[in-house]
mmCIF file of C-alpha atoms in Angstrom:
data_model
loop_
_atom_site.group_PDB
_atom_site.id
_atom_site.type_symbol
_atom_site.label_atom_id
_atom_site.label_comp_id
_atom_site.label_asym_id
_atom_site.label_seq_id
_atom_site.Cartn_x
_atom_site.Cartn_y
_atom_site.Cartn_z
ATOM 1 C CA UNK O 16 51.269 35.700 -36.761
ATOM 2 C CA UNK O 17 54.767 35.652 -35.890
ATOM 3 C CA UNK O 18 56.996 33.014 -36.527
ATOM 4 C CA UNK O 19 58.575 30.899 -33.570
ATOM 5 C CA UNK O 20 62.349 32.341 -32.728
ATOM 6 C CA UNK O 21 63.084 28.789 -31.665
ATOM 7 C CA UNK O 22 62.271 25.223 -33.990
ATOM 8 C CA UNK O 23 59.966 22.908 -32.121
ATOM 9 C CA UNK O 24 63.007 20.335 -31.336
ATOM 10 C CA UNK O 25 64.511 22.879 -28.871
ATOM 11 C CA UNK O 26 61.402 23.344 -27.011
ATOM 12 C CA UNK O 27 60.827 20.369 -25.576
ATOM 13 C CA UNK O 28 63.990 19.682 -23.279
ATOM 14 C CA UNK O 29 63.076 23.369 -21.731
ATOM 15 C CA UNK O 30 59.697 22.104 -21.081
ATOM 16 C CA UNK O 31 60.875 19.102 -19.637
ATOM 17 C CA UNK O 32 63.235 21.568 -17.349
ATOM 18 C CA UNK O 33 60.236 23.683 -16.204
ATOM 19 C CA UNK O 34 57.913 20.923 -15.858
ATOM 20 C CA UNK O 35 56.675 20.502 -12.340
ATOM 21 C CA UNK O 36 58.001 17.336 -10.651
ATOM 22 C CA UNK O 37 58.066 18.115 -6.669
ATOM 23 C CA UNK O 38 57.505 15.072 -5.381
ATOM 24 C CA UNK O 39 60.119 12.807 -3.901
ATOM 25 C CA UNK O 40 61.843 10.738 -5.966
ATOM 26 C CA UNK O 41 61.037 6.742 -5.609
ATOM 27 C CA UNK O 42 64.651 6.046 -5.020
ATOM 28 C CA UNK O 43 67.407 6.861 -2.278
ATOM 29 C CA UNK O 44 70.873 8.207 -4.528
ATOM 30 C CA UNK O 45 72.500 6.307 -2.090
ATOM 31 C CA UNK O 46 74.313 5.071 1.307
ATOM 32 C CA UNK O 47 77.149 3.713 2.587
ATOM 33 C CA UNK O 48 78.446 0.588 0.403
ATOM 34 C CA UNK O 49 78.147 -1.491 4.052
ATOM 35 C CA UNK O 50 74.919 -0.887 4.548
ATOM 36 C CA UNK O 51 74.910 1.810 7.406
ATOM 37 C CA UNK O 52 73.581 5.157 7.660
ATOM 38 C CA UNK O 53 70.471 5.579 9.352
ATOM 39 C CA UNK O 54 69.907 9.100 8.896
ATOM 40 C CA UNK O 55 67.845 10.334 5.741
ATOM 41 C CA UNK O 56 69.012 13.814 4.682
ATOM 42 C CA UNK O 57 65.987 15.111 2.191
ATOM 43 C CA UNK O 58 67.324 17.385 -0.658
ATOM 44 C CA UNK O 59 65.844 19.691 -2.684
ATOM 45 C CA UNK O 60 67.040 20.001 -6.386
ATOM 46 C CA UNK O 61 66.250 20.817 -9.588
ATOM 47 C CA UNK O 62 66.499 18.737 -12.922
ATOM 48 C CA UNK O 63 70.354 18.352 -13.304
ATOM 49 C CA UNK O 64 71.517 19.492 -10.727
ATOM 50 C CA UNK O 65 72.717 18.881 -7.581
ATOM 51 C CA UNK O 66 72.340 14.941 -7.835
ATOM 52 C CA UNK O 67 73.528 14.934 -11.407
ATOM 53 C CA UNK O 68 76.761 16.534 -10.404
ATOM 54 C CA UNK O 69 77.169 14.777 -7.435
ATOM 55 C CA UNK O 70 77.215 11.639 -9.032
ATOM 56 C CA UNK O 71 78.576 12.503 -12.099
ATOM 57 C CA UNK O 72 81.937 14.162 -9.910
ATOM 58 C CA UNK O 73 81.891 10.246 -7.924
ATOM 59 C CA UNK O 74 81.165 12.342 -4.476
ATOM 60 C CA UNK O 75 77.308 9.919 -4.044
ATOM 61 C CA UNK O 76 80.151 6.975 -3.592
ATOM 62 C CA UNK O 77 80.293 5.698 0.208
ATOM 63 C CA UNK O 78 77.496 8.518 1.942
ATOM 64 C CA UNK O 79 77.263 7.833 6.008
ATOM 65 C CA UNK O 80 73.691 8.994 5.380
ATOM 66 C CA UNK O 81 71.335 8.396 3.054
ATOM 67 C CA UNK O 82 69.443 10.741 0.720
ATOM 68 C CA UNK O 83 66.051 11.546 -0.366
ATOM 69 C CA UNK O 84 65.864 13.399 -3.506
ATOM 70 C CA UNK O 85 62.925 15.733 -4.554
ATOM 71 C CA UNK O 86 62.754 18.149 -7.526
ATOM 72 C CA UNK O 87 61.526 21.233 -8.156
ATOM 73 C CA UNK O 88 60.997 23.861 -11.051
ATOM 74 C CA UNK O 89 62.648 26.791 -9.270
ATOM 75 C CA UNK O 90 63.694 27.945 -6.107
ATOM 76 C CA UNK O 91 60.835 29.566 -4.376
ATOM 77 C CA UNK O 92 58.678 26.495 -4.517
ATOM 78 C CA UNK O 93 61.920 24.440 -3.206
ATOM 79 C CA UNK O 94 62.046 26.825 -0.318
ATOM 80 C CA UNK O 95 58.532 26.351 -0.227
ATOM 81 C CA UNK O 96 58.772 22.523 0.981
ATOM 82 C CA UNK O 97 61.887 23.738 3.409
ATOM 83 C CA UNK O 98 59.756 25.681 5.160
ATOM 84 C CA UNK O 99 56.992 23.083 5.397
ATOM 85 C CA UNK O 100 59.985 20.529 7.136
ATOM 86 C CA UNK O 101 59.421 18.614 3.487
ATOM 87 C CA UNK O 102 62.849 19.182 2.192
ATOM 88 C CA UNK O 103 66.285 19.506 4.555
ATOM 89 C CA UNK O 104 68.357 21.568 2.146
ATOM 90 C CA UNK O 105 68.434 22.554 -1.256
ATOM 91 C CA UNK O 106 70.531 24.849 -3.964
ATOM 92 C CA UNK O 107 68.684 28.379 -5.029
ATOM 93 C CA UNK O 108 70.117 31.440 -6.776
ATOM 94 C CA UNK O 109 70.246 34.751 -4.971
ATOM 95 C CA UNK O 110 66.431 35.879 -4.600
ATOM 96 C CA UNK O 111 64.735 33.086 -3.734
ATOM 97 C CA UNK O 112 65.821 33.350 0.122
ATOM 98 C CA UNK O 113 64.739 36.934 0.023
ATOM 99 C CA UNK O 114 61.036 35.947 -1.007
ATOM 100 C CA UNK O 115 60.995 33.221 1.508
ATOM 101 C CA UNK O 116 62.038 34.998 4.673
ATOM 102 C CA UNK O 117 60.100 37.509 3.207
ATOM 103 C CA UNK O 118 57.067 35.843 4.349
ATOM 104 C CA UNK O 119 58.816 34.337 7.187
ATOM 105 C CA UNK O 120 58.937 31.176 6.320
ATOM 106 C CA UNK O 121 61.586 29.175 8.657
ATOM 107 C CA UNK O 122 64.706 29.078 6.116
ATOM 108 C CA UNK O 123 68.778 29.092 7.041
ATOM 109 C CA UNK O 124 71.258 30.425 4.399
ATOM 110 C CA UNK O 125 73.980 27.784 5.758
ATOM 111 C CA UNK O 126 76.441 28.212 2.275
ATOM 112 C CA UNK O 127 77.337 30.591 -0.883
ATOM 113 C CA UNK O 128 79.236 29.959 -3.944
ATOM 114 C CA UNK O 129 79.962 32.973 -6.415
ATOM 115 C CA UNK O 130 79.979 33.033 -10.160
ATOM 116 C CA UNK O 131 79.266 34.851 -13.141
ATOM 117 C CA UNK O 132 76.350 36.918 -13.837
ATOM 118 C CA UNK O 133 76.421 36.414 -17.725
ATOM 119 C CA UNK O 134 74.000 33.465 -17.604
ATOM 120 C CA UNK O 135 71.278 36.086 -15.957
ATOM 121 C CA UNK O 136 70.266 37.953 -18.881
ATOM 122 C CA UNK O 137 67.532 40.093 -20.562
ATOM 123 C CA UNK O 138 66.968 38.267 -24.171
ATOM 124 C CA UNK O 139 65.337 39.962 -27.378
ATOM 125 C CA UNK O 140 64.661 38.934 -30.458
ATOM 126 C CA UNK O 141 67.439 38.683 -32.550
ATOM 127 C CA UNK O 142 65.460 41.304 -34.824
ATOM 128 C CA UNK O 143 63.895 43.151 -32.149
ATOM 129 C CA UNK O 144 64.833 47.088 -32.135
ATOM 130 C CA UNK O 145 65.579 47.173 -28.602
ATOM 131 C CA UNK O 146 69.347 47.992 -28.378
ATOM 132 C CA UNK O 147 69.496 48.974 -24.354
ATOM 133 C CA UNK O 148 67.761 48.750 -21.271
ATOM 134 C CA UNK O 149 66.678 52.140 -21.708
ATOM 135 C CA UNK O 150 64.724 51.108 -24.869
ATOM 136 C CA UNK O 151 62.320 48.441 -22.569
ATOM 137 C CA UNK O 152 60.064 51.739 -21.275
ATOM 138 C CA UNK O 153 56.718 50.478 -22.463
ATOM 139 C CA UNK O 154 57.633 47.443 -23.295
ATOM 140 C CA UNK O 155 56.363 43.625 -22.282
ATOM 141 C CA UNK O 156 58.862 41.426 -19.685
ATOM 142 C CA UNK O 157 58.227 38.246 -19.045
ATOM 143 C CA UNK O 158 59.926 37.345 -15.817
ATOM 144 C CA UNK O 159 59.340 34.444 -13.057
ATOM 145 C CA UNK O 160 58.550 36.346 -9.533
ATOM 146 C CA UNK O 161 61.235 35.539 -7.038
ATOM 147 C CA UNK O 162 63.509 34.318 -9.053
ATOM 148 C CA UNK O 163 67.275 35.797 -9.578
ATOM 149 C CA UNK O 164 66.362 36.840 -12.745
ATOM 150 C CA UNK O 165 63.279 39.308 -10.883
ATOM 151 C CA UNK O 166 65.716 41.332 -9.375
ATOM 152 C CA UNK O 167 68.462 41.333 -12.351
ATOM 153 C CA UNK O 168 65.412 43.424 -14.213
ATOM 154 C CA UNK O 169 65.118 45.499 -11.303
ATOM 155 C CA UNK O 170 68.736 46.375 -11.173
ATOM 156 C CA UNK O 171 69.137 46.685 -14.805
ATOM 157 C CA UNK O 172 66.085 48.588 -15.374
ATOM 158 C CA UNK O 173 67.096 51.241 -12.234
ATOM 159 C CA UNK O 174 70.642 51.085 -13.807
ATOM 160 C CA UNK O 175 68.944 52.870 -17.084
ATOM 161 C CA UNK O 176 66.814 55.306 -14.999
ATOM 162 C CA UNK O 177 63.825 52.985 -14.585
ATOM 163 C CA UNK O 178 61.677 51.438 -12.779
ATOM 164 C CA UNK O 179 59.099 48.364 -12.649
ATOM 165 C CA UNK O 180 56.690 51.023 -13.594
ATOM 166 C CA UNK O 181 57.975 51.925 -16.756
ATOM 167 C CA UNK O 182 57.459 48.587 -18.456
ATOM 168 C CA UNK O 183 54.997 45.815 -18.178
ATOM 169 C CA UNK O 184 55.706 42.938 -16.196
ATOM 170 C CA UNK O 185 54.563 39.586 -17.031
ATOM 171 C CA UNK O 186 55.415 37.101 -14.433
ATOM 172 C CA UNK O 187 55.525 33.864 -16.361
ATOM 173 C CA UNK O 188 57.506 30.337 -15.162
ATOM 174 C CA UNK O 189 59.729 29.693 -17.522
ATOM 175 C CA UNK O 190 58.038 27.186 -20.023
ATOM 176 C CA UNK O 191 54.961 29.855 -20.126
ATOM 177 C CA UNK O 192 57.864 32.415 -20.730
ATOM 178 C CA UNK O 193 59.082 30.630 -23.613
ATOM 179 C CA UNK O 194 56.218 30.254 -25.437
ATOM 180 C CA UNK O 195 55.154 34.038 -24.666
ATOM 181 C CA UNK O 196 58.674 34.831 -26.159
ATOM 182 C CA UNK O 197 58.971 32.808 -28.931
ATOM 183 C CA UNK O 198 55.549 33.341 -30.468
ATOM 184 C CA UNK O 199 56.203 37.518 -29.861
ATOM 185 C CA UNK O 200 53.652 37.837 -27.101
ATOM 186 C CA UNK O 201 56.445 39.512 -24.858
ATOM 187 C CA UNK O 202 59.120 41.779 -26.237
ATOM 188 C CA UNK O 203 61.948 40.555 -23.872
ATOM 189 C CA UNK O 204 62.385 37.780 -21.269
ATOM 190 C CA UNK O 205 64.268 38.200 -18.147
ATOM 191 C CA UNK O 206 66.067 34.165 -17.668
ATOM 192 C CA UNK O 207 69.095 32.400 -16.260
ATOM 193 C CA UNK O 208 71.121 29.349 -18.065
ATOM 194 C CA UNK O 209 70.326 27.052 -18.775
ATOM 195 C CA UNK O 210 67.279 28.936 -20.276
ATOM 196 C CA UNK O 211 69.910 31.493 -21.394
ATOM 197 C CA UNK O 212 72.184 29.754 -23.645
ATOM 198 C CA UNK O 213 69.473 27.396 -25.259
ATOM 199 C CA UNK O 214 67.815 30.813 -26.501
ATOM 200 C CA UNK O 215 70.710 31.911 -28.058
ATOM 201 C CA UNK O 216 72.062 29.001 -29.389
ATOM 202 C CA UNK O 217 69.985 29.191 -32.935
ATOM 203 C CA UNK O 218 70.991 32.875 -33.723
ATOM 204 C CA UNK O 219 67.239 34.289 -33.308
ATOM 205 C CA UNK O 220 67.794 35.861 -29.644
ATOM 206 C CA UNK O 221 70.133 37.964 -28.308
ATOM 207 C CA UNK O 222 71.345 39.719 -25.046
ATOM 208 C CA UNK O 223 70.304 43.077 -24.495
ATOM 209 C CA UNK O 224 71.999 43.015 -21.005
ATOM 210 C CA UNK O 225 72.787 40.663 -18.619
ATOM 211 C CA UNK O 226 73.826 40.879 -14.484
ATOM 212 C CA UNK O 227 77.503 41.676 -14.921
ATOM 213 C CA UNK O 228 78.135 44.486 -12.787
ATOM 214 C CA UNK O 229 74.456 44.498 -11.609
ATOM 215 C CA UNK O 230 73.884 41.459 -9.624
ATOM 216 C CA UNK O 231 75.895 39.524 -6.829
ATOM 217 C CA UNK O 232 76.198 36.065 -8.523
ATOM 218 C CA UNK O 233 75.728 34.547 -5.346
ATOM 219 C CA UNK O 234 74.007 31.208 -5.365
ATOM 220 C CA UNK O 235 73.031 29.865 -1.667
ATOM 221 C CA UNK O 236 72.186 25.965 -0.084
ATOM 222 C CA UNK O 237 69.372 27.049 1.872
ATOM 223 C CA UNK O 238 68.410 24.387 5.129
ATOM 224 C CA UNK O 239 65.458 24.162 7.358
ATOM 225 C CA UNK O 240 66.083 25.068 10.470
ATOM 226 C CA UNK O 241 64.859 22.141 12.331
ATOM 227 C CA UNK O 242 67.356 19.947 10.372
ATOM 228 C CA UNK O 243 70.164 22.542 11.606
ATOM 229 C CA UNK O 244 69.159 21.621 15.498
ATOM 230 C CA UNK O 245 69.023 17.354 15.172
ATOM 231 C CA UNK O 246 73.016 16.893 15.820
ATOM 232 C CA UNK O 247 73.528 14.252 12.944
ATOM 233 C CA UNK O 248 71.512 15.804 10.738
ATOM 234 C CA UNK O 249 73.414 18.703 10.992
ATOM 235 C CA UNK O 250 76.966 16.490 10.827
ATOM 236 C CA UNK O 251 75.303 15.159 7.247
ATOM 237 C CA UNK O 252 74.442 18.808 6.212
ATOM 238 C CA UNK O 253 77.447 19.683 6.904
ATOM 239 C CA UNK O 254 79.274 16.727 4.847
ATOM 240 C CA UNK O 255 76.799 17.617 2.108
ATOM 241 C CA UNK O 256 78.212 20.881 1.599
ATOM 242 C CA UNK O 257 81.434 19.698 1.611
ATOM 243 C CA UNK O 258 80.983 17.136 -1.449
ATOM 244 C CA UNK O 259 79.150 20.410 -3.077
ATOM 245 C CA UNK O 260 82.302 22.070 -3.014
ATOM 246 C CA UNK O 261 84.319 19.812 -4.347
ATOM 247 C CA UNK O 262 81.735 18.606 -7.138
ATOM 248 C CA UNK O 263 82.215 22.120 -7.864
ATOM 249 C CA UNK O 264 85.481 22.160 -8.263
ATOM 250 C CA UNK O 265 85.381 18.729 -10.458
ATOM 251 C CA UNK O 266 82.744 20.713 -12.394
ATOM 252 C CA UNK O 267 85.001 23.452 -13.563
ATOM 253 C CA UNK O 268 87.880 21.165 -14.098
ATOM 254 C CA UNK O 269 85.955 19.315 -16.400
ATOM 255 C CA UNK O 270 83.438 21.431 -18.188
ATOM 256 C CA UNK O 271 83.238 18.851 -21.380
ATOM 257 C CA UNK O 272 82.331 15.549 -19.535
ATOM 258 C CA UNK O 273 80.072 17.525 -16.867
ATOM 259 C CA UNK O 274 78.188 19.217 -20.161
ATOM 260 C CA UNK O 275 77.644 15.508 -21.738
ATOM 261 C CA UNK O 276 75.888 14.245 -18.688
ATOM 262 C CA UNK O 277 74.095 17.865 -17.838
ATOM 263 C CA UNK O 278 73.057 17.285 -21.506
ATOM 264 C CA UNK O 279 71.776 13.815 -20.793
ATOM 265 C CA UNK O 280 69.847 14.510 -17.720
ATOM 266 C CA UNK O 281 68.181 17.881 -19.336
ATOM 267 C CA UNK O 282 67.600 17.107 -22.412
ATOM 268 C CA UNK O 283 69.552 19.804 -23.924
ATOM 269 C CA UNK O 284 71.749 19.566 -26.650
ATOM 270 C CA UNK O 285 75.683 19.122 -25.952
ATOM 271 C CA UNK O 286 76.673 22.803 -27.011
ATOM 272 C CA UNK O 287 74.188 24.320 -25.264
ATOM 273 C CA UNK O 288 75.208 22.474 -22.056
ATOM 274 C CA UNK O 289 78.920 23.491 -22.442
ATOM 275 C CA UNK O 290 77.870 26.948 -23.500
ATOM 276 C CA UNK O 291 75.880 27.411 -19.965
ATOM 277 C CA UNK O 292 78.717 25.532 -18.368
ATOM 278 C CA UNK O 293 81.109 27.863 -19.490
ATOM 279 C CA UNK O 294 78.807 31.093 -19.046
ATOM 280 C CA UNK O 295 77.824 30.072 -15.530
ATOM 281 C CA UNK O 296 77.741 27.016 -13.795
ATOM 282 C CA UNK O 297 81.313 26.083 -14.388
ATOM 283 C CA UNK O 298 82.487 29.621 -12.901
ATOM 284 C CA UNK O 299 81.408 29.270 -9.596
ATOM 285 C CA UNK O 300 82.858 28.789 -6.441
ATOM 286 C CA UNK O 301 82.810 27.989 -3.248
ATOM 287 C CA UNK O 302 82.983 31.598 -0.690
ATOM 288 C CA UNK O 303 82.020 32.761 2.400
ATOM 289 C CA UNK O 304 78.724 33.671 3.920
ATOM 290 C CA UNK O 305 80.250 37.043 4.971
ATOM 291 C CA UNK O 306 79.297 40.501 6.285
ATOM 292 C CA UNK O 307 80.008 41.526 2.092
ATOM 293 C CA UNK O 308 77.240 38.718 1.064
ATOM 294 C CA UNK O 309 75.034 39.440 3.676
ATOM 295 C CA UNK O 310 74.932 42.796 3.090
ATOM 296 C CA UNK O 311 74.676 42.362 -0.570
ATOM 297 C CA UNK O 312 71.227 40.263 0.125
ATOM 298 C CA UNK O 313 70.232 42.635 2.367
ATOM 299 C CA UNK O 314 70.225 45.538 -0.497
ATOM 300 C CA UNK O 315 67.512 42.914 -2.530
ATOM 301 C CA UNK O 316 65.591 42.484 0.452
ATOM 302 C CA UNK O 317 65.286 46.100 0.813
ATOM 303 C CA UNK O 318 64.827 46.880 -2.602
ATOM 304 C CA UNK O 319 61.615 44.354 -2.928
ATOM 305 C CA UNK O 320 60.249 45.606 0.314
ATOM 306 C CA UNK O 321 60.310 49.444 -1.242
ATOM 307 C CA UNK O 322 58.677 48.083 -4.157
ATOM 308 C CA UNK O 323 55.957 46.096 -1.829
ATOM 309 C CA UNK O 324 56.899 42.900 -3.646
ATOM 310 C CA UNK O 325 57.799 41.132 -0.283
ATOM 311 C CA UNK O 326 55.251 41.695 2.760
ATOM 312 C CA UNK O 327 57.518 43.291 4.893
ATOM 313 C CA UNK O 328 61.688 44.571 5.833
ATOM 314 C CA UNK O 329 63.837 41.929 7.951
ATOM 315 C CA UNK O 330 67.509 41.898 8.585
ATOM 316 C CA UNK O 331 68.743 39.091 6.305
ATOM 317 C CA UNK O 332 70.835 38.412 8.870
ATOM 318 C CA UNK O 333 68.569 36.457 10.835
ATOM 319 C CA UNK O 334 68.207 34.032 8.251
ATOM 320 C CA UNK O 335 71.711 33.353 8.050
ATOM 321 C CA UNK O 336 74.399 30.132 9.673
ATOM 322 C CA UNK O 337 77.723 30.718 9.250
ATOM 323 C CA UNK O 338 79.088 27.346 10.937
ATOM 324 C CA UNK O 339 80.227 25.755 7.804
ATOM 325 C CA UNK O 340 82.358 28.633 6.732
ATOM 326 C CA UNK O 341 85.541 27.142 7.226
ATOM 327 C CA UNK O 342 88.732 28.816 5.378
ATOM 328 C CA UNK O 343 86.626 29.907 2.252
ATOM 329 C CA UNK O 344 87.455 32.857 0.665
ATOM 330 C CA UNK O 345 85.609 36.095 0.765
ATOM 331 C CA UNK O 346 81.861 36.354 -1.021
ATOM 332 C CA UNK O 347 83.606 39.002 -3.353
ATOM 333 C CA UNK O 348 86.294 36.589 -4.513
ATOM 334 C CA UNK O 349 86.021 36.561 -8.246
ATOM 335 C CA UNK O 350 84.162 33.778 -10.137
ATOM 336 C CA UNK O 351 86.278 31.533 -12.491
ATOM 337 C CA UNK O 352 86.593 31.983 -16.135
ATOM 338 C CA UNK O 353 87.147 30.216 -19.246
ATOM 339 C CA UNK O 354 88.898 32.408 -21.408
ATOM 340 C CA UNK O 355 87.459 35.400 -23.186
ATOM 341 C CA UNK O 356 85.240 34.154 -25.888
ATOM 342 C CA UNK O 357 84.469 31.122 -24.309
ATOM 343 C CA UNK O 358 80.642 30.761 -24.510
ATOM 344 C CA UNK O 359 80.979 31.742 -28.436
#
């Protein structure tokens, strides 16, 4: 029997990340201080995350609206309850949209930040011989289906002259993947932070590649469409994505005190929370929805309709509102950094 990669203290705060908790939360985050605000926006999110940084960056103080908070797992079954009129907007990496308007569910890509792809990774075994992408033919991959992470394999696997074919997939959520992984059921685990850095924060896992170069980095706030047509609504969508932006901004201006309270809400330990922080989440920002970002998504919505992983092609296009561009830079603008060295 092999023994675990990771001690039993570390696994719980993942499992508490991956649990499933999709229903709405008992409590509004908050209105106006007066009392006003009749309109409800409904948000999807997922544990520590956009709420947590709202608040945390002082941007829940004085809303004109009120919010409804529900969490998810990941982003397909967030997109899920968009489609279903459940959930008004929510945050999702790069794939999920793909999956969804895949099946034509009735989503709007309404905003884009960029960062960097370092966080999406293929991890090992600190021990394991696997030294390149190359080395994964007939190998075990545990992977979540439709998440980012599903199509950095793809690209990384087509990068080394492979295919989906070549290995064995095993589509696992992320607390099943964990287990799979850390008990040696699965020879490598295709993840995103904070997953990521709490694997390799002990020593026993390591990168064998991750999306730099491969992958977009584009992370999306994804709105039902219905919302997008009731005027105020739309005006509180709108402000919502504004209060993103600048959380994000706060966000990478203060990676140390975001990390504490990311820590807090997650569960993971403090240097974990700076390491994502520093890997990912704190390199983002705001950009475009362009032609460059649309066309980008278009290539993954192509390449999981070759594969027959998605029932059918679309133009990605039609899934996409571009009224709350503004004067944001272009989706190709480059993601903030830390330093070199910084996630050591």
């Amino acid at each position: 029997m092999k023994r675990s990669l990771l001690p039993a203290v570390l696994l719980l705060p993942l499992a508490l990340l991956a649990s499933a908790c999709s229903s709405p939360s008992s409590a509004d985050s908050g209105s106006s201080s007066d009392g006003k605000g009749s309109v409800v926006l409904n948000v999807g999110d997922q544990k520590g995350g956009s709420e947590a940084v709202l608040r945390a960056a002082g941007e829940l103080d004085d809303l004109p609206y009120r919010i409804q908070w529900s969490t998810f797992t990941s982003g397909p079954p967030l997109l899920e309850a968009v489609n279903a009129k459940a959930v008004d907007i929510g945050s999702v990496g790069n794939t999920p949209p793909v999956f969804a308007a895949g099946a034509d569910s009735k989503i709007t890509v309404v905003a884009a930040t960029h960062g960097d792809s370092a966080g999406e990774a293929i991890l090992v075994p600190a021990d394991s011989p696997l030294r390149t992408p190359q080395d994964l033919k007939g190998r075990t991959v545990a992977v979540a289906q439709g998440s980012s992470a599903h199509f950095q394999l793809i690209a990384s696997l087509k990068q080394a002259g492979l295919s989906l074919d070549d290995i064995k997939v095993s589509l696992l959520q992320p607390a099943d993947a964990l287990a799979a992984f850390t008990s040696g059921k699965v020879d490598a685990w295709a993840v995103w932070d904070p997953y990521t850095s709490q694997v390799l924060a002990n020593g026993k896992a390591r990168v064998l590649a991750d999306g730099r170069g491969v992958v977009n980095g584009l992370g999306f706030q994804v709105a039902a469409p219905a919302a997008l047509a009731d005027k105020e609504k739309a005006a509180a969508i709108g402000d919502f994505i504004e209060r993103l932006r600048r959380a994000q901004d706060w966000v990478h201006d203060h990676p140390d005190v975001w990390a504490k309270v990311w820590a807090k809400e997650t569960g993971l330990p403090y240097e974990v929370a700076l390491a994502a922080v520093k890997r990912s989440s704190g390199t983002r920002i705001a950009v475009a929805l362009d032609k460059e970002a649309i066309a980008s998504e278009q290539q993954i919505a192509d390449t999981f309709a070759e594969l027959k992983l998605i029932p059918r092609t679309f133009r990605f296009a039609d899934y996409v509102d571009t009224r709350f561009n503004k004067n944001l830079p272009p989706s190709t603008t480059p993601a903030r950094s830390y330093g070199k060295g910084s996630t050591s």
